[in-house]
């Protein structure tokens, strides 16, 4: 808390928020819950992809991330190319000016240090670098909280990601392999911690009792075309994914199972339409989720979940429902292993409907056992996230003095006043 004569701390949140990705917005919601509980006096605003959505949904002022509104559309005409180029220059000044108005800037969760989906270096990696560089130059502490990372083949993207991480004042990751990836890129991660994904901090509805007869199955789909290194075979990957997933849904329907299709991003809608058209059964319906809370309600009502998007998996696991991952990246495998369901992963690039159905039946056969496992793993996740927030408070919001009075170590990217909180968090991590 601040004293009566002390100005409230100014906190900015940054990322592709309000842009249609439910996982990103769920991470923001979890962070805002933390700030309201532990720093209620903080003045919060956002620099984000969808400022209108963020303002309407979360009640905080928001500014558009990019000056050029066509930033994420492919530029083929000279005018569009010029607009993008000019936008990069303008954004450097806009970002610096925005950062200077804050004591702390937080990037909440999200896979901001990875390229597991198609990504150009001059898009979000460049924007993140501008943020972290501006923070270092202005004295505002930039924190990458519970973020995802992965090996990156593209040299330019890798360089921007590496420097962004080095310039940040605080880093934590949502899994150990993210920390390992940053270490392999040359970032000193010796003082960085690993905690569960921020979305595990969101309140969850209780899972419904399993029905005495085979009940609803939620199938989370994705407009999946492979990763950044798969551009040459993107359409082939998408076709195989869609064909295999459609065959699996059809097999469930033939067994008389109601199927509820879920998405995690606005771009997934065509996949839902394609499956509905191909299967053409009243047993298959589509959910219209607008938040992770909506997704949790959908998954809580299911007997089992099969999902592709990372935060579809998080929602299902958070409510304690047996889940099978159509895994497109190592982060999904790591999440499933952490929650005790490591055996239930299936490659999204090579969906084999027969093998998937076999895994699904094995999953349902162990439903009672897996539900109990998830209860225990969720309790552990809650404890570790409490440690994350305690460490974050110690690092970013010292109890006395200005949040800018202690510079981060230039090699590790951490302020020296967080050792005790990190030690407590590490003890939690090592306790099952």
Tab-separated table of N, CA, C and O in Angstrom, residues 340-394:
chain	number	residue	atom	x	y	z
A	340	UNK	N	0.084	-34.624	-14.958
A	340	UNK	CA	-0.078	-36.059	-14.758
A	340	UNK	C	-0.737	-36.798	-15.901
A	340	UNK	O	-1.130	-37.957	-15.743
A	341	UNK	N	-0.849	-36.159	-17.068
A	341	UNK	CA	-1.494	-36.787	-18.227
A	341	UNK	C	-0.543	-36.864	-19.426
A	341	UNK	O	-0.956	-36.785	-20.581
A	342	UNK	N	0.728	-37.053	-19.143
A	342	UNK	CA	1.717	-37.061	-20.202
A	342	UNK	C	1.512	-38.142	-21.241
A	342	UNK	O	1.964	-37.997	-22.392
A	343	UNK	N	0.825	-39.216	-20.893
A	343	UNK	CA	0.585	-40.309	-21.850
A	343	UNK	C	-0.470	-39.959	-22.879
A	343	UNK	O	-0.620	-40.678	-23.881
A	344	UNK	N	-1.189	-38.869	-22.646
A	344	UNK	CA	-2.340	-38.554	-23.500
A	344	UNK	C	-2.060	-37.344	-24.390
A	344	UNK	O	-2.734	-36.319	-24.323
A	345	UNK	N	-1.041	-37.494	-25.229
A	345	UNK	CA	-0.692	-36.486	-26.237
A	345	UNK	C	-0.694	-37.163	-27.607
A	345	UNK	O	-0.254	-38.306	-27.744
A	346	UNK	N	-1.179	-36.427	-28.595
A	346	UNK	CA	-1.252	-36.940	-29.966
A	346	UNK	C	-0.768	-35.825	-30.889
A	346	UNK	O	-1.182	-34.671	-30.733
A	347	UNK	N	0.099	-36.127	-31.864
A	347	UNK	CA	0.672	-35.050	-32.685
A	347	UNK	C	-0.346	-34.382	-33.599
A	347	UNK	O	-0.994	-35.042	-34.404
A	348	UNK	N	-0.467	-33.072	-33.495
A	348	UNK	CA	-1.419	-32.337	-34.332
A	348	UNK	C	-1.005	-32.348	-35.798
A	348	UNK	O	-1.865	-32.219	-36.683
A	349	UNK	N	0.285	-32.494	-36.057
A	349	UNK	CA	0.746	-32.526	-37.449
A	349	UNK	C	0.436	-33.851	-38.140
A	349	UNK	O	0.466	-33.929	-39.367
A	350	UNK	N	0.185	-34.886	-37.373
A	350	UNK	CA	-0.032	-36.224	-37.936
A	350	UNK	C	-1.224	-36.871	-37.249
A	350	UNK	O	-1.099	-37.928	-36.623
A	351	UNK	N	-2.401	-36.264	-37.351
A	351	UNK	CA	-3.569	-36.796	-36.655
A	351	UNK	C	-4.002	-38.110	-37.299
A	351	UNK	O	-4.367	-38.161	-38.469
A	352	UNK	N	-3.938	-39.170	-36.520
A	352	UNK	CA	-4.384	-40.496	-36.934
A	352	UNK	C	-5.663	-40.786	-36.158
A	352	UNK	O	-5.626	-41.056	-34.958
A	353	UNK	N	-6.805	-40.711	-36.829
A	353	UNK	CA	-8.091	-40.797	-36.136
A	353	UNK	C	-8.248	-42.116	-35.382
A	353	UNK	O	-8.802	-42.140	-34.273
A	354	UNK	N	-7.776	-43.210	-35.956
A	354	UNK	CA	-7.908	-44.509	-35.284
A	354	UNK	C	-7.073	-44.552	-34.009
A	354	UNK	O	-7.542	-45.007	-32.956
A	355	UNK	N	-5.835	-44.099	-34.112
A	355	UNK	CA	-4.973	-44.073	-32.926
A	355	UNK	C	-5.501	-43.082	-31.897
A	355	UNK	O	-5.475	-43.352	-30.688
A	356	UNK	N	-6.009	-41.960	-32.346
A	356	UNK	CA	-6.576	-40.962	-31.439
A	356	UNK	C	-7.777	-41.535	-30.694
A	356	UNK	O	-7.930	-41.324	-29.486
A	357	UNK	N	-8.619	-42.275	-31.394
A	357	UNK	CA	-9.785	-42.880	-30.755
A	357	UNK	C	-9.355	-43.908	-29.716
A	357	UNK	O	-9.955	-44.017	-28.632
A	358	UNK	N	-8.295	-44.644	-30.024
A	358	UNK	CA	-7.765	-45.621	-29.068
A	358	UNK	C	-7.264	-44.928	-27.811
A	358	UNK	O	-7.543	-45.364	-26.679
A	359	UNK	N	-6.518	-43.831	-27.977
A	359	UNK	CA	-6.039	-43.065	-26.813
A	359	UNK	C	-7.205	-42.490	-26.016
A	359	UNK	O	-7.186	-42.458	-24.785
A	360	UNK	N	-8.226	-42.026	-26.744
A	360	UNK	CA	-9.388	-41.437	-26.079
A	360	UNK	C	-10.099	-42.477	-25.207
A	360	UNK	O	-10.503	-42.176	-24.077
A	361	UNK	N	-10.243	-43.672	-25.712
A	361	UNK	CA	-10.918	-44.714	-24.930
A	361	UNK	C	-10.095	-45.101	-23.708
A	361	UNK	O	-10.645	-45.375	-22.636
A	362	UNK	N	-8.779	-45.087	-23.850
A	362	UNK	CA	-7.925	-45.332	-22.689
A	362	UNK	C	-8.096	-44.225	-21.653
A	362	UNK	O	-8.166	-44.486	-20.443
A	363	UNK	N	-8.169	-42.991	-22.121
A	363	UNK	CA	-8.382	-41.850	-21.227
A	363	UNK	C	-9.668	-42.008	-20.444
A	363	UNK	O	-9.694	-41.848	-19.217
A	364	UNK	N	-10.745	-42.335	-21.126
A	364	UNK	CA	-12.037	-42.486	-20.440
A	364	UNK	C	-12.033	-43.674	-19.481
A	364	UNK	O	-12.700	-43.633	-18.445
A	365	UNK	N	-11.274	-44.698	-19.815
A	365	UNK	CA	-11.205	-45.855	-18.934
A	365	UNK	C	-10.535	-45.557	-17.606
A	365	UNK	O	-10.749	-46.266	-16.622
A	366	UNK	N	-9.728	-44.519	-17.583
A	366	UNK	CA	-9.028	-44.127	-16.355
A	366	UNK	C	-9.601	-42.831	-15.772
A	366	UNK	O	-8.930	-42.147	-14.997
A	367	UNK	N	-10.832	-42.514	-16.124
A	367	UNK	CA	-11.407	-41.210	-15.782
A	367	UNK	C	-11.352	-40.910	-14.291
A	367	UNK	O	-10.899	-39.833	-13.882
A	368	UNK	N	-11.805	-41.825	-13.448
A	368	UNK	CA	-11.862	-41.560	-12.007
A	368	UNK	C	-10.469	-41.312	-11.447
A	368	UNK	O	-10.252	-40.374	-10.659
A	369	UNK	N	-9.506	-42.115	-11.869
A	369	UNK	CA	-8.128	-41.960	-11.400
A	369	UNK	C	-7.543	-40.620	-11.843
A	369	UNK	O	-6.894	-39.908	-11.052
A	370	UNK	N	-7.777	-40.260	-13.095
A	370	UNK	CA	-7.208	-39.027	-13.626
A	370	UNK	C	-7.856	-37.790	-13.004
A	370	UNK	O	-7.187	-36.772	-12.796
A	371	UNK	N	-9.136	-37.870	-12.703
A	371	UNK	CA	-9.792	-36.738	-12.042
A	371	UNK	C	-9.170	-36.475	-10.669
A	371	UNK	O	-8.969	-35.322	-10.274
A	372	UNK	N	-8.848	-37.525	-9.947
A	372	UNK	CA	-8.213	-37.340	-8.646
A	372	UNK	C	-6.812	-36.780	-8.796
A	372	UNK	O	-6.384	-35.903	-8.033
A	373	UNK	N	-6.089	-37.253	-9.808
A	373	UNK	CA	-4.764	-36.708	-10.084
A	373	UNK	C	-4.836	-35.210	-10.354
A	373	UNK	O	-4.014	-34.429	-9.854
A	374	UNK	N	-5.821	-34.801	-11.133
A	374	UNK	CA	-5.952	-33.391	-11.478
A	374	UNK	C	-6.314	-32.538	-10.259
A	374	UNK	O	-5.886	-31.382	-10.159
A	375	UNK	N	-7.092	-33.068	-9.344
A	375	UNK	CA	-7.378	-32.340	-8.106
A	375	UNK	C	-6.077	-32.026	-7.370
A	375	UNK	O	-5.839	-30.897	-6.927
A	376	UNK	N	-5.217	-33.032	-7.268
A	376	UNK	CA	-3.958	-32.852	-6.541
A	376	UNK	C	-3.024	-31.896	-7.282
A	376	UNK	O	-2.387	-31.037	-6.663
A	377	UNK	N	-2.935	-32.039	-8.607
A	377	UNK	CA	-2.039	-31.178	-9.367
A	377	UNK	C	-2.520	-29.722	-9.364
A	377	UNK	O	-1.714	-28.796	-9.371
A	378	UNK	N	-3.823	-29.510	-9.368
A	378	UNK	CA	-4.344	-28.142	-9.309
A	378	UNK	C	-4.052	-27.488	-7.965
A	378	UNK	O	-3.782	-26.279	-7.900
A	379	UNK	N	-4.087	-28.262	-6.895
A	379	UNK	CA	-3.729	-27.712	-5.584
A	379	UNK	C	-2.267	-27.261	-5.579
A	379	UNK	O	-1.930	-26.181	-5.066
A	380	UNK	N	-1.404	-28.102	-6.147
A	380	UNK	CA	0.017	-27.744	-6.213
A	380	UNK	C	0.220	-26.502	-7.080
A	380	UNK	O	1.033	-25.625	-6.755
A	381	UNK	N	-0.505	-26.414	-8.196
A	381	UNK	CA	-0.389	-25.251	-9.079
A	381	UNK	C	-0.806	-23.975	-8.359
A	381	UNK	O	-0.182	-22.921	-8.524
A	382	UNK	N	-1.862	-24.058	-7.554
A	382	UNK	CA	-2.325	-22.875	-6.815
A	382	UNK	C	-1.261	-22.395	-5.836
A	382	UNK	O	-1.021	-21.182	-5.707
A	383	UNK	N	-0.597	-23.321	-5.160
A	383	UNK	CA	0.460	-22.927	-4.219
A	383	UNK	C	1.620	-22.260	-4.951
A	383	UNK	O	2.158	-21.245	-4.504
A	384	UNK	N	2.005	-22.827	-6.082
A	384	UNK	CA	3.145	-22.289	-6.824
A	384	UNK	C	2.824	-20.926	-7.446
A	384	UNK	O	3.695	-20.058	-7.537
A	385	UNK	N	1.577	-20.731	-7.862
A	385	UNK	CA	1.209	-19.417	-8.393
A	385	UNK	C	1.179	-18.364	-7.290
A	385	UNK	O	1.507	-17.197	-7.532
A	386	UNK	N	0.797	-18.757	-6.090
A	386	UNK	CA	0.859	-17.818	-4.972
A	386	UNK	C	2.304	-17.377	-4.745
A	386	UNK	O	2.583	-16.195	-4.485
A	387	UNK	N	3.242	-18.325	-4.899
A	387	UNK	CA	4.658	-17.977	-4.805
A	387	UNK	C	5.073	-17.040	-5.929
A	387	UNK	O	5.887	-16.135	-5.729
A	388	UNK	N	4.548	-17.282	-7.146
A	388	UNK	CA	4.859	-16.405	-8.265
A	388	UNK	C	4.455	-14.970	-7.943
A	388	UNK	O	5.229	-14.028	-8.148
A	389	UNK	N	3.253	-14.799	-7.421
A	389	UNK	CA	2.782	-13.448	-7.142
A	389	UNK	C	3.545	-12.807	-5.982
A	389	UNK	O	3.776	-11.594	-5.978
A	390	UNK	N	3.949	-13.615	-5.017
A	390	UNK	CA	4.761	-13.087	-3.921
A	390	UNK	C	6.115	-12.608	-4.438
A	390	UNK	O	6.593	-11.515	-4.088
A	391	UNK	N	6.750	-13.419	-5.292
A	391	UNK	CA	8.035	-13.032	-5.867
A	391	UNK	C	7.894	-11.797	-6.753
A	391	UNK	O	8.763	-10.915	-6.761
A	392	UNK	N	6.796	-11.723	-7.494
A	392	UNK	CA	6.567	-10.585	-8.375
A	392	UNK	C	6.412	-9.303	-7.567
A	392	UNK	O	6.954	-8.247	-7.920
A	393	UNK	N	5.674	-9.386	-6.472
A	393	UNK	CA	5.510	-8.215	-5.613
A	393	UNK	C	6.848	-7.746	-5.066
A	393	UNK	O	7.158	-6.545	-5.051
A	394	UNK	N	7.677	-8.686	-4.612
A	394	UNK	CA	8.985	-8.316	-4.063
A	394	UNK	C	9.884	-7.690	-5.121
A	394	UNK	O	10.641	-6.755	-4.837
